[in-house]
Amino acid sequence: MNMAGKIRISVVIVLLTILVILTALTVLPRHAAAQSNSCTEAIGGCNYEFTTNGVTPSFVSAFALITNTMTVQTYSGGSPGWVTLQYNPDVNMVCSNLGSTGNWVQGAIEYYVASGYPGGPSSTGYLYFTVWVFYPCTSPPEELWVNPPPYGPSEPIPWPLASNAQWYIEYDVGSNGLISQVCEYVYLPTNGQTYSKCISIPSQYTNRWYRSNVVWAGANYTTVYFNPFGTGEFQFCSNVNLYQGSLVDNTAENSNVIYTPMYDQGTTCSMYQDFQT
């Protein structure tokens, strides 16, 4: 093949790569919406909140360790192809508490399956680190701000719910009692890489830290149905003691993941709970 032919092939490959990336960016879920539903068991979007019992922390984090690979069976509703880890403040507290700005600050790690649909060890896809801010006290909630791109690595990465994978979301709180930033990372044992991003919250969009739950879910009102036998553990950490709070549904997305109660309450960095599919 002559040099001109090789150049044309290289240009085509580059253009196709850019097209795949732009397609993934285009379908970035518009939001992971807040809602306030009652629930009777810890399943799907309905998990126990973790709380500081009213003490203002300087940071609170949720760490997810996958102990047995989670794979997707199917999706329903909304935007299929997305798996998210969502860290959700209590909607009622955001809307009713003295000192609240009324803004709902939600950190979420989002993964879009680009190949190997619906999602498993042979899949690759795009990883996004996001913070969404809503005014949820009206119906429908008003989206106020989402962190600007780049959201995460531009290249596709392997399936991030493999055994020994780690997902992490941390809320940092300033001396004024308001959330200053959200830091997120994902570690993939399959390639040994860690991906991370810290996202500063503009002062006009922030709020206080309120008791929160953390859930595996979809995006844009999607429910994710995982295959059986996926397992893992949430570990919670703060500079102040943490406790199990109410059982609530703080997001409109869902899954069939089941959560246990929280163990080792009243500790700063030892409280945890298990989950399974």
mmCIF file of N, CA, C and O in Angstrom, residues 105 129-133 145-148 170 172 179-184 197-206:
data_model
loop_
_atom_site.group_PDB
_atom_site.id
_atom_site.type_symbol
_atom_site.label_atom_id
_atom_site.label_comp_id
_atom_site.label_asym_id
_atom_site.label_seq_id
_atom_site.Cartn_x
_atom_site.Cartn_y
_atom_site.Cartn_z
ATOM 1 N N VAL A 105 -27.438 18.804 46.215
ATOM 2 C CA VAL A 105 -26.120 18.539 45.630
ATOM 3 C C VAL A 105 -25.893 17.038 45.621
ATOM 4 O O VAL A 105 -25.812 16.407 46.677
ATOM 5 N N PHE A 129 -17.387 11.340 35.964
ATOM 6 C CA PHE A 129 -17.442 11.816 37.339
ATOM 7 C C PHE A 129 -18.294 13.079 37.341
ATOM 8 O O PHE A 129 -17.950 14.066 36.689
ATOM 9 N N THR A 130 -19.399 13.060 38.063
ATOM 10 C CA THR A 130 -20.362 14.157 37.945
ATOM 11 C C THR A 130 -20.850 14.642 39.306
ATOM 12 O O THR A 130 -20.891 13.897 40.287
ATOM 13 N N VAL A 131 -21.230 15.900 39.330
ATOM 14 C CA VAL A 131 -22.000 16.481 40.420
ATOM 15 C C VAL A 131 -23.171 17.227 39.793
ATOM 16 O O VAL A 131 -22.984 18.044 38.882
ATOM 17 N N TRP A 132 -24.376 16.927 40.268
ATOM 18 C CA TRP A 132 -25.590 17.572 39.788
ATOM 19 C C TRP A 132 -26.156 18.422 40.910
ATOM 20 O O TRP A 132 -26.128 18.025 42.076
ATOM 21 N N VAL A 133 -26.687 19.583 40.582
ATOM 22 C CA VAL A 133 -27.360 20.425 41.572
ATOM 23 C C VAL A 133 -28.763 20.732 41.058
ATOM 24 O O VAL A 133 -28.932 21.216 39.932
ATOM 25 N N TRP A 145 -27.296 23.226 37.960
ATOM 26 C CA TRP A 145 -25.876 23.200 37.578
ATOM 27 C C TRP A 145 -25.400 21.763 37.478
ATOM 28 O O TRP A 145 -25.857 20.899 38.223
ATOM 29 N N VAL A 146 -24.525 21.485 36.527
ATOM 30 C CA VAL A 146 -23.807 20.218 36.467
ATOM 31 C C VAL A 146 -22.371 20.557 36.112
ATOM 32 O O VAL A 146 -22.113 21.469 35.314
ATOM 33 N N ASN A 147 -21.408 19.850 36.737
ATOM 34 C CA ASN A 147 -20.010 20.207 36.483
ATOM 35 C C ASN A 147 -19.680 20.119 35.003
ATOM 36 O O ASN A 147 -20.143 19.221 34.295
ATOM 37 N N PRO A 148 -18.870 21.043 34.507
ATOM 38 C CA PRO A 148 -18.566 21.080 33.081
ATOM 39 C C PRO A 148 -17.626 19.953 32.670
ATOM 40 O O PRO A 148 -16.911 19.389 33.504
ATOM 41 N N GLU A 170 -16.624 11.265 47.880
ATOM 42 C CA GLU A 170 -16.402 12.008 49.125
ATOM 43 C C GLU A 170 -16.939 13.422 49.001
ATOM 44 O O GLU A 170 -16.692 14.106 48.000
ATOM 45 N N ASP A 172 -16.649 17.080 50.693
ATOM 46 C CA ASP A 172 -15.843 17.928 51.573
ATOM 47 C C ASP A 172 -16.650 19.162 51.965
ATOM 48 O O ASP A 172 -17.296 19.789 51.114
ATOM 49 N N ILE A 179 -20.974 22.512 51.507
ATOM 50 C CA ILE A 179 -20.164 21.594 50.698
ATOM 51 C C ILE A 179 -19.271 22.396 49.770
ATOM 52 O O ILE A 179 -19.742 23.269 49.026
ATOM 53 N N SER A 180 -17.968 22.114 49.805
ATOM 54 C CA SER A 180 -17.020 22.852 48.974
ATOM 55 C C SER A 180 -16.654 22.094 47.704
ATOM 56 O O SER A 180 -16.442 22.705 46.661
ATOM 57 N N GLN A 181 -16.568 20.764 47.800
ATOM 58 C CA GLN A 181 -16.235 19.976 46.622
ATOM 59 C C GLN A 181 -16.664 18.535 46.829
ATOM 60 O O GLN A 181 -16.930 18.090 47.952
ATOM 61 N N VAL A 182 -16.730 17.814 45.721
ATOM 62 C CA VAL A 182 -16.987 16.379 45.735
ATOM 63 C C VAL A 182 -15.837 15.709 44.987
ATOM 64 O O VAL A 182 -15.506 16.116 43.860
ATOM 65 N N CYS A 183 -15.208 14.715 45.609
ATOM 66 C CA CYS A 183 -14.124 13.959 44.976
ATOM 67 C C CYS A 183 -14.594 12.533 44.714
ATOM 68 O O CYS A 183 -15.266 11.925 45.564
ATOM 69 N N GLU A 184 -14.240 12.008 43.561
ATOM 70 C CA GLU A 184 -14.686 10.683 43.147
ATOM 71 C C GLU A 184 -13.526 9.935 42.504
ATOM 72 O O GLU A 184 -12.677 10.531 41.841
ATOM 73 N N LYS A 197 -11.363 12.397 40.033
ATOM 74 C CA LYS A 197 -11.643 13.800 39.750
ATOM 75 C C LYS A 197 -12.233 14.454 40.997
ATOM 76 O O LYS A 197 -13.079 13.857 41.671
ATOM 77 N N CYS A 198 -11.773 15.662 41.332
ATOM 78 C CA CYS A 198 -12.385 16.476 42.379
ATOM 79 C C CYS A 198 -13.105 17.647 41.711
ATOM 80 O O CYS A 198 -12.545 18.297 40.820
ATOM 81 N N ILE A 199 -14.331 17.900 42.136
ATOM 82 C CA ILE A 199 -15.196 18.869 41.478
ATOM 83 C C ILE A 199 -15.600 19.929 42.494
ATOM 84 O O ILE A 199 -16.271 19.630 43.488
ATOM 85 N N SER A 200 -15.180 21.165 42.275
ATOM 86 C CA SER A 200 -15.548 22.274 43.160
ATOM 87 C C SER A 200 -16.978 22.710 42.877
ATOM 88 O O SER A 200 -17.395 22.792 41.720
ATOM 89 N N ILE A 201 -17.716 23.013 43.939
ATOM 90 C CA ILE A 201 -19.111 23.441 43.807
ATOM 91 C C ILE A 201 -19.160 24.967 43.892
ATOM 92 O O ILE A 201 -18.746 25.547 44.900
ATOM 93 N N PRO A 202 -19.633 25.658 42.863
ATOM 94 C CA PRO A 202 -19.760 27.121 42.948
ATOM 95 C C PRO A 202 -20.603 27.525 44.155
ATOM 96 O O PRO A 202 -21.605 26.883 44.467
ATOM 97 N N SER A 203 -20.176 28.581 44.827
ATOM 98 C CA SER A 203 -20.808 28.959 46.098
ATOM 99 C C SER A 203 -22.307 29.206 45.954
ATOM 100 O O SER A 203 -23.080 28.934 46.883
ATOM 101 N N GLN A 204 -22.739 29.716 44.803
ATOM 102 C CA GLN A 204 -24.164 30.035 44.643
ATOM 103 C C GLN A 204 -25.028 28.778 44.475
ATOM 104 O O GLN A 204 -26.256 28.859 44.516
ATOM 105 N N TYR A 205 -24.399 27.615 44.279
ATOM 106 C CA TYR A 205 -25.162 26.392 44.054
ATOM 107 C C TYR A 205 -25.051 25.373 45.192
ATOM 108 O O TYR A 205 -25.668 24.314 45.130
ATOM 109 N N THR A 206 -24.281 25.664 46.205
ATOM 110 C CA THR A 206 -24.003 24.648 47.215
ATOM 111 C C THR A 206 -25.065 24.621 48.307
ATOM 112 O O THR A 206 -26.050 25.376 48.289
#
